[in-house]
Coordinates of C-alpha atoms and ligand atoms in Angstrom, one line a residue:
X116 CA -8.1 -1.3 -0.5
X117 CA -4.8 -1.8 0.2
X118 CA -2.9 1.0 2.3
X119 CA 0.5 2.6 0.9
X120 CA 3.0 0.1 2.0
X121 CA 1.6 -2.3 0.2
X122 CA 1.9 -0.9 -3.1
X123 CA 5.8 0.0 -1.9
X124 CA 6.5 -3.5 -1.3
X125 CA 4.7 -4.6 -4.2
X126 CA 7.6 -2.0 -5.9
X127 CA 10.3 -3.5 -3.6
X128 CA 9.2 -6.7 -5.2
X129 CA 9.2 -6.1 -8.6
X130 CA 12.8 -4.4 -8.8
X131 CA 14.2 -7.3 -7.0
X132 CA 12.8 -10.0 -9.6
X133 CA 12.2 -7.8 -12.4
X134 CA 14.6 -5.4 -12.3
X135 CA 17.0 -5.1 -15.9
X136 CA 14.9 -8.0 -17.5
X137 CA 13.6 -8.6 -21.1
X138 CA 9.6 -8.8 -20.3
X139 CA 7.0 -10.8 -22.1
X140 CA 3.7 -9.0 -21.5
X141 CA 0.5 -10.3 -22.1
X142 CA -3.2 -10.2 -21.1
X143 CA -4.4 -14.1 -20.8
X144 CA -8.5 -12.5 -20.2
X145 CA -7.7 -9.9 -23.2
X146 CA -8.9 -6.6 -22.1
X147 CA -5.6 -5.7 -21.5
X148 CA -4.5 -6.7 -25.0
X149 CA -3.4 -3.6 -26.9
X150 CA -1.6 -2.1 -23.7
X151 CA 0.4 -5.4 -23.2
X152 CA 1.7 -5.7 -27.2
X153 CA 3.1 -2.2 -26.0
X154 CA 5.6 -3.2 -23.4
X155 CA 5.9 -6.8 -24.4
X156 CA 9.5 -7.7 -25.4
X157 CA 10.2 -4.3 -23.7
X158 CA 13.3 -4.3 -20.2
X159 CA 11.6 -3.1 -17.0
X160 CA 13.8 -1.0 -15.5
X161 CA 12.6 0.2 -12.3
X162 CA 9.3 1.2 -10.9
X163 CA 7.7 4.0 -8.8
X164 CA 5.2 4.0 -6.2
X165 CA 3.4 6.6 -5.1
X166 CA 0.2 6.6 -2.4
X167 CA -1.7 3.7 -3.6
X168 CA -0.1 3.3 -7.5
X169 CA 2.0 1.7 -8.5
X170 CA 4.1 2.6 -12.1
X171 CA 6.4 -0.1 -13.4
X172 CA 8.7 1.9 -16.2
X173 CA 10.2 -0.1 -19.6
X174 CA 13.0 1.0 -21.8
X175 CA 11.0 2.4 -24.9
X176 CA 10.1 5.2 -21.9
X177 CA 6.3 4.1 -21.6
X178 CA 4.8 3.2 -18.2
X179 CA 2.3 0.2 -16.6
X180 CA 0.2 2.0 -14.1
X181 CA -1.9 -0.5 -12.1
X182 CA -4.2 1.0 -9.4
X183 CA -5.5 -2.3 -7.3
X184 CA -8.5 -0.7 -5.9
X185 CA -10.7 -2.9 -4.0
X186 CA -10.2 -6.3 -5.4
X187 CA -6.9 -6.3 -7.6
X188 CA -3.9 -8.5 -6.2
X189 CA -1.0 -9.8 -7.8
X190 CA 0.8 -13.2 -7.6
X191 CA 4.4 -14.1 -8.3
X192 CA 5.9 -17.0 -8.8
X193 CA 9.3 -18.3 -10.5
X194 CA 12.0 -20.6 -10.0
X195 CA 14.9 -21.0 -7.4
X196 CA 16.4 -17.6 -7.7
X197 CA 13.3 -16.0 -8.2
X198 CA 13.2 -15.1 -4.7
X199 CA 12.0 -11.2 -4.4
X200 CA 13.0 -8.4 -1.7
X201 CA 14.4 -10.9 0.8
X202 CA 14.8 -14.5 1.1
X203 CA 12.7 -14.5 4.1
X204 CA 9.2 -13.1 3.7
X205 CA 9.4 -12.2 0.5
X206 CA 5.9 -11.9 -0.7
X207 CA 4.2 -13.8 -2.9
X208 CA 0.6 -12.1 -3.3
X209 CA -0.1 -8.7 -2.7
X210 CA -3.4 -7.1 -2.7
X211 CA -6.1 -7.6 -0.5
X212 CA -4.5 -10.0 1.5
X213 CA -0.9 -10.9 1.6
X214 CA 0.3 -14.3 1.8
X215 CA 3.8 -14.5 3.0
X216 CA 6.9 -17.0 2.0
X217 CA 8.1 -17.2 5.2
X218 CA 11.1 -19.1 6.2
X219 CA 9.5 -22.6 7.0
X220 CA 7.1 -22.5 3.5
X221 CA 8.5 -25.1 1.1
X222 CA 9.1 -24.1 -2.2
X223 CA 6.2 -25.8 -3.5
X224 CA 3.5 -24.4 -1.0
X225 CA 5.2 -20.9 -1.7
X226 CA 4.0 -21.3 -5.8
X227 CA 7.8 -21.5 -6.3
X228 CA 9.2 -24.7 -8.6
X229 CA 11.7 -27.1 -6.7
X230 CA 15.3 -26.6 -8.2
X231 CA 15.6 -27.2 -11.8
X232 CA 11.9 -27.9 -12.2
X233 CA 11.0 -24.1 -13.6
X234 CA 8.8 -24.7 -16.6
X235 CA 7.6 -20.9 -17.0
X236 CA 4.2 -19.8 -15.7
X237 CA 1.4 -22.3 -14.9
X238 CA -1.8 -21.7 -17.3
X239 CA -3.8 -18.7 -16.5
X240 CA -6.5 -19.2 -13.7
X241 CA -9.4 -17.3 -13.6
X242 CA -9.4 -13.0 -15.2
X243 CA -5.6 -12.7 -15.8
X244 CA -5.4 -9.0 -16.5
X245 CA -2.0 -8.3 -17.6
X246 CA 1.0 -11.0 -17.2
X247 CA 4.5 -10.5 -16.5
X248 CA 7.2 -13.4 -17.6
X249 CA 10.8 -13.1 -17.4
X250 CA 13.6 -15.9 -17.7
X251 CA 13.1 -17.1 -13.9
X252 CA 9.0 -15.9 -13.1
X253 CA 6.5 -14.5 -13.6
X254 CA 3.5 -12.2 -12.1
X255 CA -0.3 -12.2 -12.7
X256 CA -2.2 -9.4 -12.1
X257 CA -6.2 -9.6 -11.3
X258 CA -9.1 -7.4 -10.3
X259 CA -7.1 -4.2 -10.7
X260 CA -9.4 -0.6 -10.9
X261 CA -6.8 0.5 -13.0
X262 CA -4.4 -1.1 -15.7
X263 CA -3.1 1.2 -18.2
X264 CA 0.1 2.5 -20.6
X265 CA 1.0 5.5 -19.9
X266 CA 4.0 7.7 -21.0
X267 CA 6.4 10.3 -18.7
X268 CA 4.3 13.5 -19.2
X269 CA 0.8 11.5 -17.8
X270 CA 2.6 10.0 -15.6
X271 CA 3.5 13.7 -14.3
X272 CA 0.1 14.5 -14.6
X273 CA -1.1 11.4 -12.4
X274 CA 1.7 12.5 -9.7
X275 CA 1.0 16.0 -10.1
X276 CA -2.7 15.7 -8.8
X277 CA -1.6 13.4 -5.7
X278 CA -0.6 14.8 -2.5
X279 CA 2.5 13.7 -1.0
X280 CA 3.3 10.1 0.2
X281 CA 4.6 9.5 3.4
X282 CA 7.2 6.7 1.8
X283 CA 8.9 8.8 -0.4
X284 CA 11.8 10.6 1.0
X285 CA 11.4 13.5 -1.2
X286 CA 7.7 14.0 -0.1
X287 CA 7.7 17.6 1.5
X288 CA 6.1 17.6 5.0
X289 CA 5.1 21.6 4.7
X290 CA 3.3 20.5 1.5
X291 CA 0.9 18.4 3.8
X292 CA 0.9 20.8 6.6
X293 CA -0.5 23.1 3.6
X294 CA -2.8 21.2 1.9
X295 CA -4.5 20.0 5.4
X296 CA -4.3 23.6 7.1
X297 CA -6.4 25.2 3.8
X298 CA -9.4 23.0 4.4
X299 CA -12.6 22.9 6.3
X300 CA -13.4 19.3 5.9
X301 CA -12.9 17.3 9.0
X302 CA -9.0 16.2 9.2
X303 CA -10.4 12.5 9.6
X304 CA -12.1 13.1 6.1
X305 CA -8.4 14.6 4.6
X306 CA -6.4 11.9 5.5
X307 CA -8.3 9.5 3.6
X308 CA -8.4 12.5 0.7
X309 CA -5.6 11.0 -2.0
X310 CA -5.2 14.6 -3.4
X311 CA -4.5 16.0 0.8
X312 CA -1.7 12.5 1.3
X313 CA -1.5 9.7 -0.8
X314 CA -1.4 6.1 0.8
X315 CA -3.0 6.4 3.8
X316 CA -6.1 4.5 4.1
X317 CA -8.8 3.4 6.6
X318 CA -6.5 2.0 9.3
X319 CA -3.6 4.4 9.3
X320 CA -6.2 7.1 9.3
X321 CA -7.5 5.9 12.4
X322 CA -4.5 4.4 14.5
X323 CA -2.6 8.3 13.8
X324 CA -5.4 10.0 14.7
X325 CA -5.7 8.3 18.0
X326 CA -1.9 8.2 18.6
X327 CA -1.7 11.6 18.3
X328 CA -4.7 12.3 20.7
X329 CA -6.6 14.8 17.4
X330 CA -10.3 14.4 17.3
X331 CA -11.0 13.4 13.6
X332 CA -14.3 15.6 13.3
X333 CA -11.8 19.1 13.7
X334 CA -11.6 20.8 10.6
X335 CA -8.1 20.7 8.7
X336 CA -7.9 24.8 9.1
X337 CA -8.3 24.3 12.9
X338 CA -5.1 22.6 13.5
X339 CA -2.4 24.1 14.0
X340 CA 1.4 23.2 12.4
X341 CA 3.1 21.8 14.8
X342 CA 0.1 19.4 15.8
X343 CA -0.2 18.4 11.6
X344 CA 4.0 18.4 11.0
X345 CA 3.7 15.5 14.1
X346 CA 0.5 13.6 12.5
X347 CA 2.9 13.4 9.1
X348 CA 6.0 12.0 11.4
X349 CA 3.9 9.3 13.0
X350 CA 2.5 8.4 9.5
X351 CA 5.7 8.2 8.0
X352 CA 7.7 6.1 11.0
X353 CA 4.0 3.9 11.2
X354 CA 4.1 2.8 7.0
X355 CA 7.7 2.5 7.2
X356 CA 7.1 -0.5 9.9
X357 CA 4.5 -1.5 7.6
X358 CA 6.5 -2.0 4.3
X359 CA 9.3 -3.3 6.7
X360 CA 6.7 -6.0 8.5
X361 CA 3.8 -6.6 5.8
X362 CA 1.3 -5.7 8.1
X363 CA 0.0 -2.6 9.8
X364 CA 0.7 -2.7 13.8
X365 CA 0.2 0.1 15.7
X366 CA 0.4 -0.5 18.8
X367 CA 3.1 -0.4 21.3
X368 CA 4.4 -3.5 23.3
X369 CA 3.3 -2.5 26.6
X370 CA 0.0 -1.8 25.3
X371 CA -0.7 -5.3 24.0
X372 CA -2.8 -8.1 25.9
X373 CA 0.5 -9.7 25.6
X374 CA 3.6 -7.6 25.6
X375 CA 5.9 -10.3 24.4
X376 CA 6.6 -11.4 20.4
X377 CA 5.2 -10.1 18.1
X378 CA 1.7 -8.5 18.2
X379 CA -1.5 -10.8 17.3
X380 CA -4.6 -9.3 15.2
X381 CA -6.7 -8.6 18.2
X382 CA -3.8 -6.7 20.0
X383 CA -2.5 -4.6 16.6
X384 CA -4.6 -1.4 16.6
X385 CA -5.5 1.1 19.2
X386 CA -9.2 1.8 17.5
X387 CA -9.7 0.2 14.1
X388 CA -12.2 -2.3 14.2
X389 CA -12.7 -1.8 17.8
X390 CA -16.0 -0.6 18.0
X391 CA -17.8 -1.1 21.7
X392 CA -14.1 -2.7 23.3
X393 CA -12.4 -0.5 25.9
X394 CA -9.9 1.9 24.6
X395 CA -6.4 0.3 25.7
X396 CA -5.2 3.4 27.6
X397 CA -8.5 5.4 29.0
X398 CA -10.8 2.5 28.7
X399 CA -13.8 4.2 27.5
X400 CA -15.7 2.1 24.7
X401 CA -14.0 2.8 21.1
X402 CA -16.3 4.9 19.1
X403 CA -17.9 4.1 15.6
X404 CA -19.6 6.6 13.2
X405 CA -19.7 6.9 9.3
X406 CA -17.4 9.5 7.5
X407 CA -18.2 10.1 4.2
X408 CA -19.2 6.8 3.6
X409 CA -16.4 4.6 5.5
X410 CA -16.3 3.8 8.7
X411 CA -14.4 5.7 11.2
X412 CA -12.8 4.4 14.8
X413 CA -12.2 6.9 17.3
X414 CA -12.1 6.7 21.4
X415 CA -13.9 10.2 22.8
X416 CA -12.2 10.1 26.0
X417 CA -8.6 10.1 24.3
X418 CA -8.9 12.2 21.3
X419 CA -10.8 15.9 22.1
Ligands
ZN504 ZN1 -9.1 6.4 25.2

């Protein structure tokens, strides 16, 4: 599933292509059908994201909201000016794996048409859930768990039942510090709890809980504020590198098999996925045991 800053670049994404265009909206596979004749035709005029949702908003005041779950991505592509959040690295598929338009990508091999060759989309490949197509792109979505119209007072509701995300800058801190100190579950159990914080997922989860030295099997109620207002500060300045990098490193330079450039897989986590290697500051072997069904990454000799 893809972790919070995803679903804010995807948001970053779709105001900087979409943003004050005349949509068509369609669904090529068809179960999408009676939602899209509701927005089609319709301006987008912004979008919200919030933990792992995303909500793109239209001018007759409904809203799209596409969960992605476990398999749902979504690919752009467009013609010279259709460009997204930055020239440089502007995404072109976000899901479960991101593929990047990075500087040296020609236009072609980035899905993008040469200059003056924009013909509007290509024909649908493969379960096109719902498709977006404006003068200069398009975006198909695929795979989502969730693909739905809603209007303003759901989409309160939907909010309303989420903890608060680390990426908003209106997200309360003290309403996490509540949320986590009223529970007895393990705090390695209500991070990944949508309705405790919304966005964080399986890596965050861990690489926090280890950066903060905090055993994940203490119960929420056992911590006290000061220790859970810091846990929200690392989460919030770690996604913020995310959305700003497309990736999720956690690790700092000088703790890195190679300290220079930028970080490579095997050096950009302190736990996750490191089962049985040598913690990189206490070397004791990186711990694995299942939480409530996912697996959780942990080093003993670090985080008690
Ligand atoms: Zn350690």
């Amino acid at each position: 599933v893809p972790e919070g800053h995803s679903i804010h670049r995807l948001k970053r994404q779709f105001d900087s292509v979409f943003g004050g265009r005349r949509l068509s909206v369609s669904s090529p596979q068809g179960r999408f059908t009676a939602g899209a004749a509701r927005l089609d035709g319709q301006i987008f005029t912004g979008s919200l994201a919030h933990g792992k949702q995303l909500f793109l908003r239209f001018d007759n005041e409904l809203y799209l909201r596409v969960h992605l779950g476990l398999y749902g991505a979504w690919d752009f592509g467009g013609d010279e000016t259709f460009r997204g959040a930055s020239s440089i690295g502007a995404p072109r598929r976000i899901g479960e794996r991101e593929i990047r338009d990075d500087g040296g990508t020609s236009p072609k091999a980035a899905g993008l048409a040469s200059a003056g060759g924009y013909a509007g989309p290509p024909d649908p490949v493969g379960a096109v859930r719902a498709r977006l197509v404006s003068d200069h792109g398009w975006a198909d979505l695929r795979g989502p768990t969730a693909c739905e119209v809603i209007t303003g007072s759901e989409l309160a509701a939907v909010i309303g039942r989420l903890g608060p995300d680390p990426l908003r800058p209106e997200s309360d801190p003290a309403e996490f510090v509540r949320r986590v100190r009223t529970k007895g579950s393990p705090i390695g159990q209500l991070l990944m709890n949508q309705e405790i914080i919304a966005g964080v997922g399986n890596i965050y989860r861990a690489e926090t809980l280890f950066r903060q030295g905090i055993d994940p099997w203490l119960p929420g109620k056992s911590l006290g504020e000061q220790k859970v207002l810091a846990m929200w500060a690392d989460v919030v300045s770690l996604m913020e590198d995310g959305v700003r990098d497309g990736r999720i490193v956690t690790t700092a330079p000088r703790d890195r098999g190679n300290p220079a450039g930028p970080a490579s897989a095997a050096d950009a986590h302190y736990v996750y996925n490191r089962a049985g290697l040598g913690c990189r500051w206490c070397e004791a072997p990186v711990a694995l045991a299942q939480m409530a069904a996912r697996k959780l990454y942990w080093c003993p000799g670090c985080q008690n």
